[in-house]
XYZ file of N, CA and C in Angstrom:
522
model
N 0.834 -1.182 0.000
C 0.000 0.000 0.000
C 0.879 1.245 0.000
N 0.546 2.200 -0.808
C 1.319 3.424 -0.920
C 1.037 4.311 0.287
N 2.111 4.833 0.870
C 1.982 5.745 1.996
C 1.855 7.154 1.429
N 0.670 7.705 1.417
C 0.416 9.012 0.805
C 0.563 10.165 1.795
N 0.755 9.888 3.067
C 0.726 10.958 4.055
C 2.095 11.514 4.395
N 3.156 10.761 4.206
C 4.478 11.234 4.594
C 5.259 11.683 3.375
N 5.796 12.862 3.490
C 6.574 13.440 2.409
C 7.986 12.859 2.403
N 8.498 12.562 1.217
C 9.889 12.152 1.064
C 10.694 13.436 0.918
N 11.515 13.694 1.897
C 12.290 14.934 1.923
C 13.747 14.582 2.198
N 14.619 14.891 1.241
C 16.049 14.654 1.388
C 16.691 15.972 1.796
N 17.435 15.937 2.894
C 18.117 17.137 3.367
C 19.620 16.910 3.299
N 20.417 17.986 3.245
C 21.872 17.822 3.202
C 22.383 17.095 4.450
N 23.531 16.443 4.293
C 24.153 15.750 5.413
C 24.309 16.708 6.596
N 24.069 16.200 7.776
C 24.189 16.995 8.994
C 25.077 16.234 9.984
N 26.219 16.816 10.377
C 27.101 16.139 11.341
C 26.404 15.823 12.665
N 25.317 16.499 12.970
C 24.573 16.225 14.203
C 23.958 14.827 14.189
N 23.805 14.228 13.025
C 23.250 12.874 12.946
C 24.135 11.884 13.702
N 25.444 12.060 13.583
C 26.376 11.164 14.275
C 26.212 11.304 15.788
N 26.094 12.522 16.261
C 25.894 12.777 17.689
C 24.562 12.206 18.165
N 23.524 12.387 17.355
C 22.196 11.850 17.699
C 22.261 10.323 17.802
N 22.979 9.693 16.873
C 23.134 8.232 16.944
C 23.865 7.832 18.227
N 24.942 8.518 18.559
C 25.710 8.166 19.757
C 24.840 8.274 21.011
N 23.971 9.270 21.066
C 23.048 9.403 22.200
C 22.085 8.222 22.254
N 21.573 7.850 21.094
C 20.638 6.727 21.038
C 21.351 5.420 21.382
N 22.584 5.269 20.919
C 23.347 4.066 21.245
C 23.540 3.955 22.760
N 23.881 5.060 23.407
C 24.067 5.043 24.856
C 22.772 4.645 25.569
N 21.652 5.142 25.090
C 20.346 4.783 25.665
C 20.100 3.283 25.538
N 20.349 2.742 24.358
C 20.131 1.309 24.132
C 21.098 0.460 24.943
N 22.353 0.894 25.029
C 23.337 0.132 25.800
C 22.947 0.031 27.269
N 22.315 1.056 27.805
C 21.872 1.023 29.209
C 20.884 -0.114 29.448
N 20.090 -0.411 28.435
C 19.032 -1.408 28.597
C 19.428 -2.814 28.139
N 20.203 -2.893 27.053
C 20.480 -4.216 26.471
C 21.941 -4.432 26.091
N 22.813 -3.541 26.501
C 24.223 -3.620 26.099
C 24.886 -4.950 26.382
N 24.505 -5.593 27.482
C 25.123 -6.875 27.831
C 24.556 -8.045 27.028
N 23.491 -7.806 26.281
C 22.858 -8.879 25.498
C 23.231 -8.849 24.023
N 23.867 -7.770 23.564
C 24.092 -7.603 22.128
C 25.572 -7.477 21.802
N 25.883 -7.712 20.537
C 27.261 -7.632 20.063
C 27.647 -6.225 19.642
N 26.700 -5.501 19.065
C 26.993 -4.169 18.532
C 25.694 -3.408 18.335
N 25.828 -2.098 18.262
C 24.726 -1.214 17.896
C 25.278 -0.340 16.786
N 24.765 -0.544 15.582
C 25.343 0.066 14.381
C 24.446 1.155 13.810
N 25.072 2.246 13.398
C 24.408 3.318 12.652
C 24.499 2.932 11.179
N 23.363 2.697 10.557
C 23.311 2.293 9.149
C 22.406 3.263 8.406
N 22.223 3.040 7.118
C 21.382 3.932 6.340
C 22.130 5.195 5.939
N 21.458 6.037 5.190
C 22.102 7.217 4.613
C 22.628 8.201 5.641
N 21.975 8.328 6.796
C 22.474 9.274 7.796
C 23.819 8.845 8.378
N 24.231 7.607 8.126
C 25.504 7.107 8.645
C 26.666 7.339 7.680
N 26.389 7.923 6.513
C 27.419 8.124 5.488
C 27.730 9.619 5.399
N 28.892 9.992 5.880
C 29.276 11.401 5.891
C 29.208 11.981 4.479
N 28.550 13.123 4.359
C 28.441 13.810 3.079
C 27.219 13.444 2.265
N 26.478 12.427 2.681
C 25.314 11.971 1.923
C 24.041 12.573 2.500
N 23.279 13.248 1.660
C 21.982 13.749 2.084
C 21.045 12.589 2.365
N 20.020 12.850 3.179
C 19.146 11.756 3.587
C 17.819 12.293 4.095
N 16.854 11.376 4.224
C 15.683 11.683 5.033
C 16.217 11.778 6.467
N 15.850 12.782 7.233
C 16.436 12.951 8.561
C 15.866 11.974 9.593
N 16.145 10.687 9.348
C 15.702 9.599 10.230
C 16.873 8.631 10.373
N 17.298 8.386 11.605
C 18.381 7.442 11.841
C 17.893 6.013 11.612
N 18.743 5.180 11.061
C 18.504 3.746 10.987
C 19.522 3.086 11.910
N 19.016 2.284 12.846
C 19.867 1.669 13.859
C 19.649 0.158 13.838
N 20.742 -0.579 13.670
C 20.711 -2.038 13.749
C 21.381 -2.469 15.046
N 20.615 -3.142 15.895
C 21.143 -3.756 17.110
C 21.457 -5.199 16.733
N 22.692 -5.617 16.958
C 23.163 -6.921 16.480
C 23.261 -7.905 17.640
N 22.529 -9.011 17.502
C 22.574 -10.061 18.532
C 23.293 -11.280 17.965
N 23.852 -12.072 18.850
C 24.564 -13.272 18.440
C 23.606 -14.281 17.812
N 22.447 -14.474 18.443
C 21.464 -15.419 17.925
C 20.101 -15.081 18.519
N 19.085 -15.742 18.014
C 17.729 -15.519 18.508
C 17.527 -16.056 19.932
N 18.506 -16.768 20.480
C 18.397 -17.252 21.856
C 18.243 -16.097 22.847
N 18.874 -14.952 22.560
C 18.799 -13.805 23.476
C 17.627 -12.880 23.154
N 16.949 -13.149 22.051
C 15.895 -12.233 21.610
C 14.766 -12.054 22.630
N 14.263 -13.109 23.275
C 13.205 -12.880 24.274
C 13.629 -11.914 25.385
N 14.870 -12.005 25.826
C 15.356 -11.093 26.874
C 15.455 -9.664 26.336
N 15.849 -9.523 25.076
C 15.917 -8.193 24.457
C 14.518 -7.587 24.382
N 13.550 -8.377 23.934
C 12.168 -7.892 23.837
C 11.672 -7.450 25.214
N 11.948 -8.267 26.223
C 11.487 -7.946 27.580
C 12.095 -6.632 28.082
N 13.405 -6.498 27.935
C 14.078 -5.294 28.435
C 13.683 -4.049 27.645
N 13.620 -4.188 26.328
C 13.198 -3.029 25.532
C 11.752 -2.658 25.861
N 10.921 -3.662 26.135
C 9.547 -3.397 26.538
C 9.482 -2.580 27.817
N 10.304 -2.930 28.783
C 10.358 -2.179 30.049
C 10.869 -0.760 29.822
N 11.662 -0.568 28.770
C 12.200 0.756 28.445
C 11.249 1.550 27.550
N 10.077 0.971 27.250
C 9.088 1.704 26.469
C 9.115 1.459 24.979
N 9.706 0.347 24.554
C 9.723 -0.009 23.138
C 8.751 -1.157 22.890
N 7.977 -1.052 21.838
C 7.049 -2.105 21.436
C 7.647 -2.874 20.258
N 7.656 -4.193 20.367
C 8.114 -5.050 19.267
C 7.036 -5.071 18.201
N 7.393 -4.757 16.970
C 6.437 -4.695 15.862
C 6.548 -5.858 14.899
N 7.375 -6.845 15.221
C 7.587 -7.970 14.312
C 8.619 -7.633 13.268
N 8.668 -8.457 12.233
C 9.701 -8.242 11.210
C 9.254 -7.324 10.069
N 8.006 -6.904 10.081
C 7.464 -6.012 9.045
C 7.752 -6.527 7.641
N 7.736 -7.852 7.508
C 7.912 -8.466 6.202
C 9.346 -8.721 5.791
N 10.303 -8.440 6.659
C 11.720 -8.671 6.337
C 12.268 -9.694 7.319
N 12.511 -10.909 6.825
C 13.050 -11.970 7.677
C 14.415 -11.562 8.233
N 14.653 -11.901 9.505
C 15.945 -11.625 10.118
C 16.115 -10.181 10.551
N 15.006 -9.469 10.707
C 15.083 -8.083 11.173
C 13.826 -7.800 11.975
N 13.975 -7.534 13.246
C 12.842 -7.283 14.135
C 12.756 -5.797 14.448
N 11.623 -5.192 14.154
C 11.441 -3.753 14.337
C 10.883 -3.443 15.723
N 11.303 -2.304 16.251
C 10.813 -1.805 17.529
C 10.462 -0.333 17.386
N 9.444 0.082 18.143
C 9.017 1.479 18.126
C 8.809 1.941 19.562
N 9.276 3.139 19.856
C 9.084 3.712 21.195
C 7.615 4.036 21.369
N 7.085 3.752 22.513
C 5.650 3.935 22.766
C 5.329 5.341 23.256
N 6.351 6.182 23.382
C 6.133 7.560 23.819
C 7.180 8.450 23.155
N 6.935 9.746 23.149
C 7.906 10.698 22.592
C 9.111 10.732 23.526
N 10.271 10.380 22.992
C 11.441 10.236 23.854
C 12.466 11.360 23.711
N 12.211 12.321 22.850
C 13.117 13.445 22.707
C 14.309 13.194 21.800
N 14.451 11.979 21.287
C 15.540 11.684 20.360
C 15.130 12.069 18.942
N 16.106 12.254 18.090
C 15.853 12.441 16.672
C 15.046 11.237 16.171
N 14.234 11.428 15.130
C 13.462 10.319 14.561
C 14.406 9.170 14.182
N 13.942 7.938 14.432
C 14.790 6.783 14.132
C 13.929 5.558 13.863
N 14.567 4.597 13.158
C 14.025 3.254 12.970
C 14.973 2.329 13.720
N 14.412 1.478 14.556
C 15.225 0.580 15.373
C 14.939 -0.867 14.993
N 16.002 -1.583 14.660
C 15.892 -2.981 14.275
C 16.860 -3.822 15.105
N 16.416 -5.014 15.485
C 17.284 -5.990 16.138
C 17.484 -7.116 15.130
N 18.757 -7.455 14.886
C 19.106 -8.404 13.829
C 20.133 -9.413 14.337
N 20.064 -10.653 13.846
C 21.145 -11.593 14.152
C 22.396 -11.196 13.373
N 23.559 -11.538 13.921
C 24.833 -11.138 13.303
C 25.005 -11.662 11.886
N 24.339 -12.758 11.561
C 24.456 -13.323 10.219
C 23.193 -13.083 9.386
N 22.348 -12.174 9.836
C 21.099 -11.888 9.127
C 21.340 -11.097 7.844
N 20.624 -11.453 6.828
C 20.798 -10.821 5.519
C 20.602 -9.304 5.578
N 19.545 -8.847 6.251
C 19.286 -7.414 6.333
C 20.435 -6.649 6.953
N 20.952 -7.173 8.047
C 22.081 -6.530 8.714
C 23.328 -6.534 7.819
N 23.654 -7.669 7.262
C 24.848 -7.760 6.411
C 24.754 -6.830 5.210
N 23.553 -6.723 4.633
C 23.359 -5.815 3.499
C 23.502 -4.358 3.934
N 22.946 -4.001 5.085
C 23.082 -2.626 5.576
C 24.556 -2.248 5.720
N 25.337 -3.114 6.342
C 26.753 -2.823 6.583
C 27.531 -2.754 5.275
N 27.310 -3.699 4.370
C 28.030 -3.708 3.093
C 27.732 -2.445 2.290
N 26.459 -2.055 2.231
C 26.077 -0.870 1.472
C 26.657 0.392 2.112
N 26.517 0.512 3.423
C 27.059 1.680 4.136
C 28.562 1.807 3.904
N 29.285 0.717 4.106
C 30.740 0.763 4.002
C 31.195 1.070 2.577
N 30.461 0.566 1.578
C 30.810 0.859 0.191
C 30.644 2.348 -0.089
N 29.525 2.925 0.330
C 29.302 4.354 0.084
C 30.318 5.214 0.827
N 30.713 4.794 2.008
C 31.728 5.542 2.747
C 33.067 5.530 2.026
N 33.379 4.432 1.363
C 34.681 4.263 0.715
C 34.725 4.728 -0.739
N 33.567 4.986 -1.354
C 33.510 5.323 -2.781
C 32.727 6.616 -3.012
N 33.424 7.755 -3.020
C 32.746 9.042 -3.174
C 31.918 9.164 -4.458
N 32.373 8.593 -5.549
C 31.609 8.695 -6.805
C 30.276 7.967 -6.688
N 30.273 6.809 -6.055
C 29.018 6.074 -5.849
C 28.107 6.851 -4.905
N 28.685 7.436 -3.878
C 27.906 8.246 -2.935
C 27.241 9.416 -3.674
N 27.966 10.069 -4.559
C 27.404 11.190 -5.325
C 26.292 10.722 -6.264
N 26.482 9.568 -6.920
C 25.425 9.027 -7.795
C 24.170 8.701 -6.994
N 24.370 8.124 -5.817
C 23.237 7.782 -4.969
C 22.520 9.049 -4.490
N 23.286 10.062 -4.174
C 22.705 11.353 -3.770
C 21.799 11.896 -4.880
N 22.307 11.925 -6.103
C 21.515 12.443 -7.234
C 20.260 11.601 -7.444
N 20.403 10.282 -7.379
C 19.258 9.397 -7.550
C 18.195 9.690 -6.498
N 18.597 9.789 -5.252
C 17.635 10.048 -4.178
C 16.949 11.398 -4.360
N 17.701 12.404 -4.727
C 17.102 13.729 -4.934
C 16.102 13.702 -6.087
N 16.473 13.041 -7.188
C 15.566 12.940 -8.338
C 14.299 12.176 -7.969
N 14.453 11.065 -7.281
C 13.285 10.265 -6.892
C 12.408 10.999 -5.885
N 13.031 11.718 -4.954
C 12.254 12.477 -3.971
C 11.436 13.567 -4.662
N 11.990 14.166 -5.696
C 11.245 15.197 -6.425
C 10.081 14.578 -7.202
N 10.313 13.413 -7.787
C 9.283 12.758 -8.595
C 8.213 12.069 -7.750
N 8.618 11.505 -6.622
C 7.702 10.707 -5.799
C 7.607 11.286 -4.377
N 7.442 12.580 -4.296
C 7.439 13.304 -3.020
C 6.465 12.719 -1.991
N 5.291 12.265 -2.449
C 4.284 11.738 -1.518
C 4.015 10.250 -1.733
N 4.995 9.560 -2.277
C 4.857 8.129 -2.539
C 6.139 7.430 -2.073
N 6.244 7.229 -0.778
C 7.457 6.668 -0.183
C 7.748 5.263 -0.705
N 6.701 4.475 -0.945
C 6.915 3.116 -1.432
C 7.612 3.115 -2.787
N 7.135 3.923 -3.722
C 7.758 3.972 -5.044
C 9.156 4.562 -4.954
N 9.337 5.580 -4.134
C 10.662 6.153 -3.908
C 11.646 5.042 -3.512
N 11.252 4.241 -2.535
C 12.122 3.152 -2.069
C 12.337 2.087 -3.147
N 11.264 1.705 -3.826
C 11.377 0.681 -4.879
C 12.340 1.104 -5.974
N 12.317 2.374 -6.353
C 13.158 2.856 -7.446
C 14.635 2.947 -7.075
N 14.964 2.882 -5.792
C 16.364 2.858 -5.360
C 16.929 1.444 -5.375
N 16.064 0.449 -5.474
C 16.464 -0.944 -5.311
C 17.548 -1.369 -6.296
N 17.441 -0.976 -7.552
C 18.438 -1.367 -8.553
C 19.829 -0.870 -8.194
N 19.921 0.375 -7.764
C 21.219 0.936 -7.368
C 21.790 0.166 -6.181
N 20.960 -0.054 -5.186
C 21.402 -0.776 -3.989
C 21.856 -2.185 -4.360
N 21.064 -2.872 -5.178
C 21.395 -4.245 -5.590
C 22.732 -4.273 -6.335
N 22.987 -3.281 -7.204
C 24.266 -3.231 -7.926
C 25.444 -3.142 -6.954
N 25.312 -2.316 -5.926
C 26.379 -2.183 -4.932
C 26.569 -3.490 -4.164
N 25.450 -4.097 -3.761
C 25.553 -5.364 -3.019
C 26.154 -6.471 -3.881
N 25.883 -6.441 -5.180
C 26.483 -7.435 -6.076
C 27.983 -7.228 -6.225
N 28.460 -6.007 -6.005
C 29.902 -5.718 -6.048
C 30.585 -6.080 -4.740
N 29.821 -6.191 -3.682
C 30.424 -6.379 -2.363
C 30.023 -7.713 -1.766
N 28.850 -7.756 -1.197
C 28.396 -8.910 -0.436
C 28.156 -10.152 -1.298
N 27.644 -9.955 -2.503
C 27.265 -11.096 -3.340
C 28.193 -11.298 -4.524
N 29.393 -10.720 -4.469
C 30.321 -10.875 -5.595
C 30.763 -12.316 -5.734
N 31.085 -12.664 -6.940
C 31.544 -14.044 -7.216
C 32.961 -14.252 -6.783
């Protein structure tokens, strides 16, 4: 279903995104730090110089699903609701049940060998290391945001080819 209510808005890179992530990481570590392997800043806001929708993407990395019930319980006590995988296997979404004062974010808990997590890291690291690819992705996102300003689903779908090409160069290379 097309999301017609939220505008796709790409803003220039903001160094404050890194600080906002570090604050959110500290918050998460207080609740589940002993249960997880890492808390990673992924998505466009994690790539210096890349414009983005001003929403952090955060992957919390667990060793295996054995610890997941404890993570759900602790995050629940901290005011996070588990929303399921939202159609993406190996990625569990969480949403804060109250306004917490942090920058807007998407929070996912993923196994260390989960496809979603591995793809996020491979794509992020490639864009960080390849300025020309980062610039092409910037132009693509700006063009798509202008064309599909109120159609987030199509905006995301039209980026898929670019993302897949990068993943084929990195994670899925022969």
